[in-house]
PDB file of C-alpha atoms in Angstrom:
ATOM      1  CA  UNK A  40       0.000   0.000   0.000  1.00 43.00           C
ATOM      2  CA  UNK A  41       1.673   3.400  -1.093  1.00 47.00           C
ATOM      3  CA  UNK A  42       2.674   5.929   1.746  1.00 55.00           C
ATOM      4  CA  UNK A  43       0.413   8.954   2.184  1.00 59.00           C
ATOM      5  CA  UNK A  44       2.386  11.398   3.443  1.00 60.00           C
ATOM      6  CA  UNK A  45       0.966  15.053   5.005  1.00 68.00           C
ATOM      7  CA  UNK A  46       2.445  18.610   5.535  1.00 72.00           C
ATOM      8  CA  UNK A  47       0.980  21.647   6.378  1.00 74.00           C
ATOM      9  CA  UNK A  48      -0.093  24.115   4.237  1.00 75.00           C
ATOM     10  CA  UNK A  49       2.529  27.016   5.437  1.00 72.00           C
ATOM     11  CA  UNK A  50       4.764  24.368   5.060  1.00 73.00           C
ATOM     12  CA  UNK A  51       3.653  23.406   1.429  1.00 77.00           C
ATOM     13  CA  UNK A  52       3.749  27.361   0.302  1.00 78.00           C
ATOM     14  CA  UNK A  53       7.672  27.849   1.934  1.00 75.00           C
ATOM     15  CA  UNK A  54       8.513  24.699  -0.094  1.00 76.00           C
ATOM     16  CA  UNK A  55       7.122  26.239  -3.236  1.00 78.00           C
ATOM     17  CA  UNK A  56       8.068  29.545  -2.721  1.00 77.00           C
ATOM     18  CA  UNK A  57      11.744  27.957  -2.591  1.00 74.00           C
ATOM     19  CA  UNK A  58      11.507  26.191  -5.274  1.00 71.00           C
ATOM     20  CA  UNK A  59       9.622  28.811  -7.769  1.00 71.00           C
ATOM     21  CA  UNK A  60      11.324  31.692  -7.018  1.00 66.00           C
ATOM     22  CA  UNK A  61      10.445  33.166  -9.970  1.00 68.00           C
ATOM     23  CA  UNK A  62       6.718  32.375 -10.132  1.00 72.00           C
ATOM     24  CA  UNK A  63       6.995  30.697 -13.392  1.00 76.00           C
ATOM     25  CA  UNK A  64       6.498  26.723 -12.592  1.00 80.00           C
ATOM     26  CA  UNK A  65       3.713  24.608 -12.623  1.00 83.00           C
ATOM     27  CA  UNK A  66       2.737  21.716 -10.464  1.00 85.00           C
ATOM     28  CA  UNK A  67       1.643  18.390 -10.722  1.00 83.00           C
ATOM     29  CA  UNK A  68       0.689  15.607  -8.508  1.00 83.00           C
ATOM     30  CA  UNK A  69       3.736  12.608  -9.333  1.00 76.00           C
ATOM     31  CA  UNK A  70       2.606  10.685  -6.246  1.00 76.00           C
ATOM     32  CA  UNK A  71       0.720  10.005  -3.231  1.00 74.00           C
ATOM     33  CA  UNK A  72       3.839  12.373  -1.173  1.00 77.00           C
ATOM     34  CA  UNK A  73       5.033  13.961  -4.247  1.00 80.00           C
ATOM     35  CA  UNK A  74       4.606  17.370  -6.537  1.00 82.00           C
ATOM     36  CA  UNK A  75       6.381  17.840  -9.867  1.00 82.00           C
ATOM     37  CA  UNK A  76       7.220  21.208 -10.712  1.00 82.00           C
ATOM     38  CA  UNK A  77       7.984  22.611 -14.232  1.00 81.00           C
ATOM     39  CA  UNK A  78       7.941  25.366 -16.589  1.00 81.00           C
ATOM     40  CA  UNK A  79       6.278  22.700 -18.733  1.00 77.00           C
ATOM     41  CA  UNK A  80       4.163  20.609 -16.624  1.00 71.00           C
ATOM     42  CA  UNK A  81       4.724  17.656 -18.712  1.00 75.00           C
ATOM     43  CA  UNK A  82       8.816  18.035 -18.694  1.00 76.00           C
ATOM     44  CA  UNK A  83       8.856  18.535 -14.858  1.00 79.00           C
ATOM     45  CA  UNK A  84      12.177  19.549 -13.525  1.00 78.00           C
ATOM     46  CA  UNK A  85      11.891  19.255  -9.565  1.00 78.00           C
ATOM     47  CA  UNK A  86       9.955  17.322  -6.910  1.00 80.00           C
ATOM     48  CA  UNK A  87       8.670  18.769  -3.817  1.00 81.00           C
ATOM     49  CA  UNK A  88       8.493  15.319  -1.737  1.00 77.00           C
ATOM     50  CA  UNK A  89       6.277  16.148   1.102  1.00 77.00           C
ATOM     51  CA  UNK A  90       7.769  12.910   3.283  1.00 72.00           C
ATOM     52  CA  UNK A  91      10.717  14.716   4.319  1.00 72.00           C
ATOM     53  CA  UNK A  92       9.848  18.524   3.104  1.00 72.00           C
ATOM     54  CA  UNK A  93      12.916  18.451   0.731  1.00 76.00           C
ATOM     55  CA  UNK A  94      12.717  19.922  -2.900  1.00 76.00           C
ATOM     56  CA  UNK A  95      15.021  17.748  -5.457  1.00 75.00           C
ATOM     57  CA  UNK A  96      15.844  18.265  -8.934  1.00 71.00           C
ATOM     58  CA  UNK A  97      14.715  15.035 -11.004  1.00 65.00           C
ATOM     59  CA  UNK A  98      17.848  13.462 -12.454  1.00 51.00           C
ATOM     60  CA  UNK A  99      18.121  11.379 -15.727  1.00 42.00           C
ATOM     61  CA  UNK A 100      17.921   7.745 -13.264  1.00 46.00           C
ATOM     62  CA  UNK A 101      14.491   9.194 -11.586  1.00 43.00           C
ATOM     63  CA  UNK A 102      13.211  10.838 -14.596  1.00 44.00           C
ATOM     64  CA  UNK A 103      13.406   7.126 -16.349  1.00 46.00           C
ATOM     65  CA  UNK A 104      12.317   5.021 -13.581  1.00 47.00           C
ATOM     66  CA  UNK A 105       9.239   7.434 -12.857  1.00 44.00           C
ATOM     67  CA  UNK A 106       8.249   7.243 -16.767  1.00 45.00           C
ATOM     68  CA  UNK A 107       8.919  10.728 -17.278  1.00 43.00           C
ATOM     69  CA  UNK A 108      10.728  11.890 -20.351  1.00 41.00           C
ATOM     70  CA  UNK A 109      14.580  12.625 -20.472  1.00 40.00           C
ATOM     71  CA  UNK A 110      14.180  16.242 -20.757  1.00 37.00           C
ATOM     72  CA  UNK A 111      12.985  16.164 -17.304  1.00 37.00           C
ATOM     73  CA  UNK A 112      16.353  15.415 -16.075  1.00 38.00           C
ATOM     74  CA  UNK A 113      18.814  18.317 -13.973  1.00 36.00           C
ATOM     75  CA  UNK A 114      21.380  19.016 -12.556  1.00 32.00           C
ATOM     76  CA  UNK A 115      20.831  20.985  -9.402  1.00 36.00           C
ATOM     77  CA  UNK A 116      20.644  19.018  -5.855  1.00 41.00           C
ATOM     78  CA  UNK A 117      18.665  18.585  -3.484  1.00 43.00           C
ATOM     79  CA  UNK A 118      17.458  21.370  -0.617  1.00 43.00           C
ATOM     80  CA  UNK A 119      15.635  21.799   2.382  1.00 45.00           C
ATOM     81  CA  UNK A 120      13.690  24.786   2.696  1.00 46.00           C
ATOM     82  CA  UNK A 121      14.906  27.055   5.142  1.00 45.00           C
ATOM     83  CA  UNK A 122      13.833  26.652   8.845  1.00 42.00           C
ATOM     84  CA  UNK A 123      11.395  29.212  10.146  1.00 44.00           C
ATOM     85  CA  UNK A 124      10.208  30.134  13.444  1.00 36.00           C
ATOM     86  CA  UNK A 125       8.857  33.466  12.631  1.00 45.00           C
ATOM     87  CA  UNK A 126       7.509  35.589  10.154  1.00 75.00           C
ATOM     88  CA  UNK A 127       9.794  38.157   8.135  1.00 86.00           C
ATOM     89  CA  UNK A 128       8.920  42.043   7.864  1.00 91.00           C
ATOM     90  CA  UNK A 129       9.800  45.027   6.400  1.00 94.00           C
ATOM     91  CA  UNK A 130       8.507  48.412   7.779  1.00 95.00           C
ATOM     92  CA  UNK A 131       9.337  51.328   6.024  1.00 95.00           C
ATOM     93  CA  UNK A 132       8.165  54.668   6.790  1.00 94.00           C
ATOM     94  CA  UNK A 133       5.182  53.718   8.764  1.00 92.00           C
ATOM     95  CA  UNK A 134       3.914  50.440   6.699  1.00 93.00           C
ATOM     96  CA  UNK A 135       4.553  47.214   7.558  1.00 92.00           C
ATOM     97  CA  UNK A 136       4.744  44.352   4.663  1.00 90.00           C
ATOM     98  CA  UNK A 137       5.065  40.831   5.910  1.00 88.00           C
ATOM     99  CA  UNK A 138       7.593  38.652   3.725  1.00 87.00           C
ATOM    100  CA  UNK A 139       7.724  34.543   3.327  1.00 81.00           C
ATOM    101  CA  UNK A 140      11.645  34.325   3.192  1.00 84.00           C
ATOM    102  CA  UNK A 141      14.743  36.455   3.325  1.00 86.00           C
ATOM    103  CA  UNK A 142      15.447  36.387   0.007  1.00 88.00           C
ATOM    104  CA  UNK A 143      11.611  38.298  -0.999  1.00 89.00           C
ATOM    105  CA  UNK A 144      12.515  40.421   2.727  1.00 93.00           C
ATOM    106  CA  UNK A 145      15.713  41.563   0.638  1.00 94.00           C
ATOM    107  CA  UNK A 146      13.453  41.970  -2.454  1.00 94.00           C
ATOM    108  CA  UNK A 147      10.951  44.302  -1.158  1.00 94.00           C
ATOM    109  CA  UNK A 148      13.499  46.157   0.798  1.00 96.00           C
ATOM    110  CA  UNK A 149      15.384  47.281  -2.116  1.00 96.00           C
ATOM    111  CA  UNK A 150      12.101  48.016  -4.141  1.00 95.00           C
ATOM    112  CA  UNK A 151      10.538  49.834  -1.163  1.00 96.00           C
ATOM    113  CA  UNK A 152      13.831  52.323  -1.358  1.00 96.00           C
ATOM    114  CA  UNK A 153      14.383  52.643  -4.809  1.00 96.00           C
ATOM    115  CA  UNK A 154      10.221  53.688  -5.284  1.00 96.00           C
ATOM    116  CA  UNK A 155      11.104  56.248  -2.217  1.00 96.00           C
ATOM    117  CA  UNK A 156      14.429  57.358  -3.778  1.00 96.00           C
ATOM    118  CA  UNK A 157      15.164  56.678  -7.457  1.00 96.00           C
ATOM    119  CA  UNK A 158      18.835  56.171  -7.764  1.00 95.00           C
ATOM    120  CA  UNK A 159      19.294  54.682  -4.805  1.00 96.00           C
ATOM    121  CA  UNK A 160      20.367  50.792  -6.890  1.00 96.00           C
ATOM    122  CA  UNK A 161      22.669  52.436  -8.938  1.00 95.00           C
ATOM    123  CA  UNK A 162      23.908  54.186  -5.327  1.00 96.00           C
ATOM    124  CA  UNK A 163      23.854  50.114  -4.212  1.00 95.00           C
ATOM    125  CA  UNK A 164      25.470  48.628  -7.641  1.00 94.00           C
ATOM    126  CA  UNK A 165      28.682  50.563  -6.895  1.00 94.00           C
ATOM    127  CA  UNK A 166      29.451  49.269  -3.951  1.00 92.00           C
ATOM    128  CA  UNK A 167      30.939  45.682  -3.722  1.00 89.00           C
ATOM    129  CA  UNK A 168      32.304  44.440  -0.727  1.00 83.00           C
ATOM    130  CA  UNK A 169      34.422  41.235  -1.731  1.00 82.00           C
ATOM    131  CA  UNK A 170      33.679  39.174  -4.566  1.00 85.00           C
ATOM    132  CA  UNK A 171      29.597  40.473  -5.289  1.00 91.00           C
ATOM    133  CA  UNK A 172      27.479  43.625  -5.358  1.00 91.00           C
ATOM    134  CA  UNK A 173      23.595  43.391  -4.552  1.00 94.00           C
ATOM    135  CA  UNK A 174      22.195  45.356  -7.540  1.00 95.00           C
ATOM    136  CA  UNK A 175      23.488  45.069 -10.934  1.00 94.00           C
ATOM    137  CA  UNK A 176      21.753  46.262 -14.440  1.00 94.00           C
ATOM    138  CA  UNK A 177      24.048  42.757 -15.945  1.00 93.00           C
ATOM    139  CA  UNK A 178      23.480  39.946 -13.388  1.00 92.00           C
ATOM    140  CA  UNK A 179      27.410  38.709 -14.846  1.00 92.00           C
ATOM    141  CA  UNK A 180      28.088  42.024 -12.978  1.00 92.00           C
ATOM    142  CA  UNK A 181      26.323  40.551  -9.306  1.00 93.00           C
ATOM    143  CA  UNK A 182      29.257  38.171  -8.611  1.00 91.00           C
ATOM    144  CA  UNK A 183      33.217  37.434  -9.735  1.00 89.00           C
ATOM    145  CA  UNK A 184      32.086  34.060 -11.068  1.00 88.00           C
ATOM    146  CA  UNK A 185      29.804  33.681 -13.925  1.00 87.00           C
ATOM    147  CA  UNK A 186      28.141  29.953 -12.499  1.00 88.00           C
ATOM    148  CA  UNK A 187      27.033  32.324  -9.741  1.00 89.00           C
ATOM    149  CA  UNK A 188      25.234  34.755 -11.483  1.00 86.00           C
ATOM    150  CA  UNK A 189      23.455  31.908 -13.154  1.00 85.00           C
ATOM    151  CA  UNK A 190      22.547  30.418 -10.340  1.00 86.00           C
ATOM    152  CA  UNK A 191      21.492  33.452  -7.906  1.00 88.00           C
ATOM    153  CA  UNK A 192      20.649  36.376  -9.598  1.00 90.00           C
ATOM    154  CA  UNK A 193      17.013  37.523  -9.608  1.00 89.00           C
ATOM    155  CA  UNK A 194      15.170  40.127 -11.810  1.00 92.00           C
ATOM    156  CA  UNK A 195      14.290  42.757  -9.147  1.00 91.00           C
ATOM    157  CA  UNK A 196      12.712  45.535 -11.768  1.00 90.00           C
ATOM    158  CA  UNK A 197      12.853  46.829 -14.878  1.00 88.00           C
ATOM    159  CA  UNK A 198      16.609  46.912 -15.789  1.00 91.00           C
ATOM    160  CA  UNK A 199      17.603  45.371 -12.578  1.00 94.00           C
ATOM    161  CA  UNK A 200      18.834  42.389 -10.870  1.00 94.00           C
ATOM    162  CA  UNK A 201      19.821  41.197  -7.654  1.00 94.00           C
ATOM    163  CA  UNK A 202      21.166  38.256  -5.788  1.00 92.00           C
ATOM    164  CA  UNK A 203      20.093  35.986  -3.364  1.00 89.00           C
ATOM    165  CA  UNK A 204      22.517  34.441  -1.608  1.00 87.00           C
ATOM    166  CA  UNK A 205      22.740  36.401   1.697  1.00 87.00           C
ATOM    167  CA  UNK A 206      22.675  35.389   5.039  1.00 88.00           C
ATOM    168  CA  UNK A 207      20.845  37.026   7.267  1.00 89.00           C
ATOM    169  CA  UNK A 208      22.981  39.994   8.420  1.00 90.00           C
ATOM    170  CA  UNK A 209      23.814  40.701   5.235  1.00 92.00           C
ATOM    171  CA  UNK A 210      20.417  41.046   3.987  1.00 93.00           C
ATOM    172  CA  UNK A 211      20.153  43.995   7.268  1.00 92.00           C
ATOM    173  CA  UNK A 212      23.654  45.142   6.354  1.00 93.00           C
ATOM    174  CA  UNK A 213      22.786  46.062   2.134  1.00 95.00           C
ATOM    175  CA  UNK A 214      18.877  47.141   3.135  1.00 96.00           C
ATOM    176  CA  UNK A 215      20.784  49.365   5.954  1.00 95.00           C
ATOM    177  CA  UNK A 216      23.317  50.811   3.128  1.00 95.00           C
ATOM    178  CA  UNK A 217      20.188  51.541   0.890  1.00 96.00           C
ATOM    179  CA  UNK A 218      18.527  53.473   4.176  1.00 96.00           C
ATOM    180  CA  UNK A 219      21.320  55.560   4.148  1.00 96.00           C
ATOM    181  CA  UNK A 220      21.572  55.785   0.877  1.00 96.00           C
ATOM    182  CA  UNK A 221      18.084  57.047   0.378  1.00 96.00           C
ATOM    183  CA  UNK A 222      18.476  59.270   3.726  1.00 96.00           C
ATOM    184  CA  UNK A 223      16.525  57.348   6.104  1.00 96.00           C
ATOM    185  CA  UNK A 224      17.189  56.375   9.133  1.00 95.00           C
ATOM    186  CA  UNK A 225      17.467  52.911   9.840  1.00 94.00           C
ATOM    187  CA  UNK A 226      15.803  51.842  12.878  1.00 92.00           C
ATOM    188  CA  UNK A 227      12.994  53.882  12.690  1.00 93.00           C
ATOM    189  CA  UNK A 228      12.285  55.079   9.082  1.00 95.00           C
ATOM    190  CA  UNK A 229      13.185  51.852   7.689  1.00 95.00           C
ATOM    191  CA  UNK A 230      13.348  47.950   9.708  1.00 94.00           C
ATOM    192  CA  UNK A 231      13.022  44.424   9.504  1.00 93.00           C
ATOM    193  CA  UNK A 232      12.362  41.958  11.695  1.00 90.00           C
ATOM    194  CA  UNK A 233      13.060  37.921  11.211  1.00 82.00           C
ATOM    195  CA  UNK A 234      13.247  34.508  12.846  1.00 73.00           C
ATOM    196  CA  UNK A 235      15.486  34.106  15.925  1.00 56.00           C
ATOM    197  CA  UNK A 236      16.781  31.019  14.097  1.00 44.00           C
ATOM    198  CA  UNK A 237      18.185  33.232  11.489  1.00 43.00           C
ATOM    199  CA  UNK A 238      20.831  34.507  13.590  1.00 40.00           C
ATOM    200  CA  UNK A 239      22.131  31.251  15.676  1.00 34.00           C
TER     201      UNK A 239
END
């Protein structure tokens, strides 16, 4: 008798939100604990397995023994989706937005002060501490190596990218640059708040 297996629906929406981060897939049941997500929702290219919360990418092996065609087959591991204890926010100048993950905190940050301040991502896109910037109009221009870009760089706006691979106190450290940036003040113009978990 197959497995049923159950997860709860904020669960279920932080395991799609990592796994769709650009709101382009579409899903499909694969199994009793399984969803198949794809651009094409008959050439799926992940699997959300809701026995152990992980998202995997299907590889040639388990796109053959599932019956699914070749194309279906990737490269990328597998992940869990971030722990969460909390909720993430972002208030900025009196209005709070709630977030589902760092990386979309980080997002709306950097929207919320360029829509207050035009200017303020090419202010941001000059400024690289190490080996990547935050904002870049190129995402080759995010990080030093080009598999990076490719891998975490997301459109922000219009002419604009951004990446998303920042820990926690960076994510406070480049929406705290853009505060300043834009002539806030952080702290009380412009905050966030996250998970405890973020930070241990």
């Amino acid at each position: 008798m197959a497995q049923v297996s159950f997860i709860t629906a904020t669960k279920l929406i932080e395991l799609l939100g990592c796994a769709n981060e650009r709101g382009d897939l579409s899903v499909s049941v694969l199994s009793s604990n399984q969803l198949a997500l794809g651009i094409d929702p008959l050439k799926p290219t992940s699997v959300i397995d809701l026995s152990n919360e992980t998202v995997r990418a299907i590889d040639l092996e388990e796109a053959k023994k599932d019956g699914l065609p070749p194309e279906a087959g990737a490269s990328l591991g597998s992940f869990r989706a971030p722990r969460q204890t909390g909720s993430y926010t972002l208030k900025f100048k009196g209005v709070t937005k709630d977030c589902w993950s760092l990386r979309n905190l980080l997002e709306e940050g950097l929207k919320s002060l360029e829509a207050y301040q035009p200017g303020v991502l090419d202010k941001l896109s000059a400024i690289k501490p190490r080996t990547k910037r935050i904002v870049a109009r190129d995402p080759l221009h995010l990080f030093d190596q080009a598999a990076l870009a490719h891998k975490y760089a997301q459109p922000l706006i219009d002419g604009w990218w951004f990446g998303t691979n920042n820990s926690a106190e960076e994510t406070q450290t480049w929406l705290r640059r853009g505060a300043e940036l834009a002539g806030l003040r952080w702290g009380s113009d412009v905050s966030t708040s996250m998970p405890v978990d973020r930070f241990l």
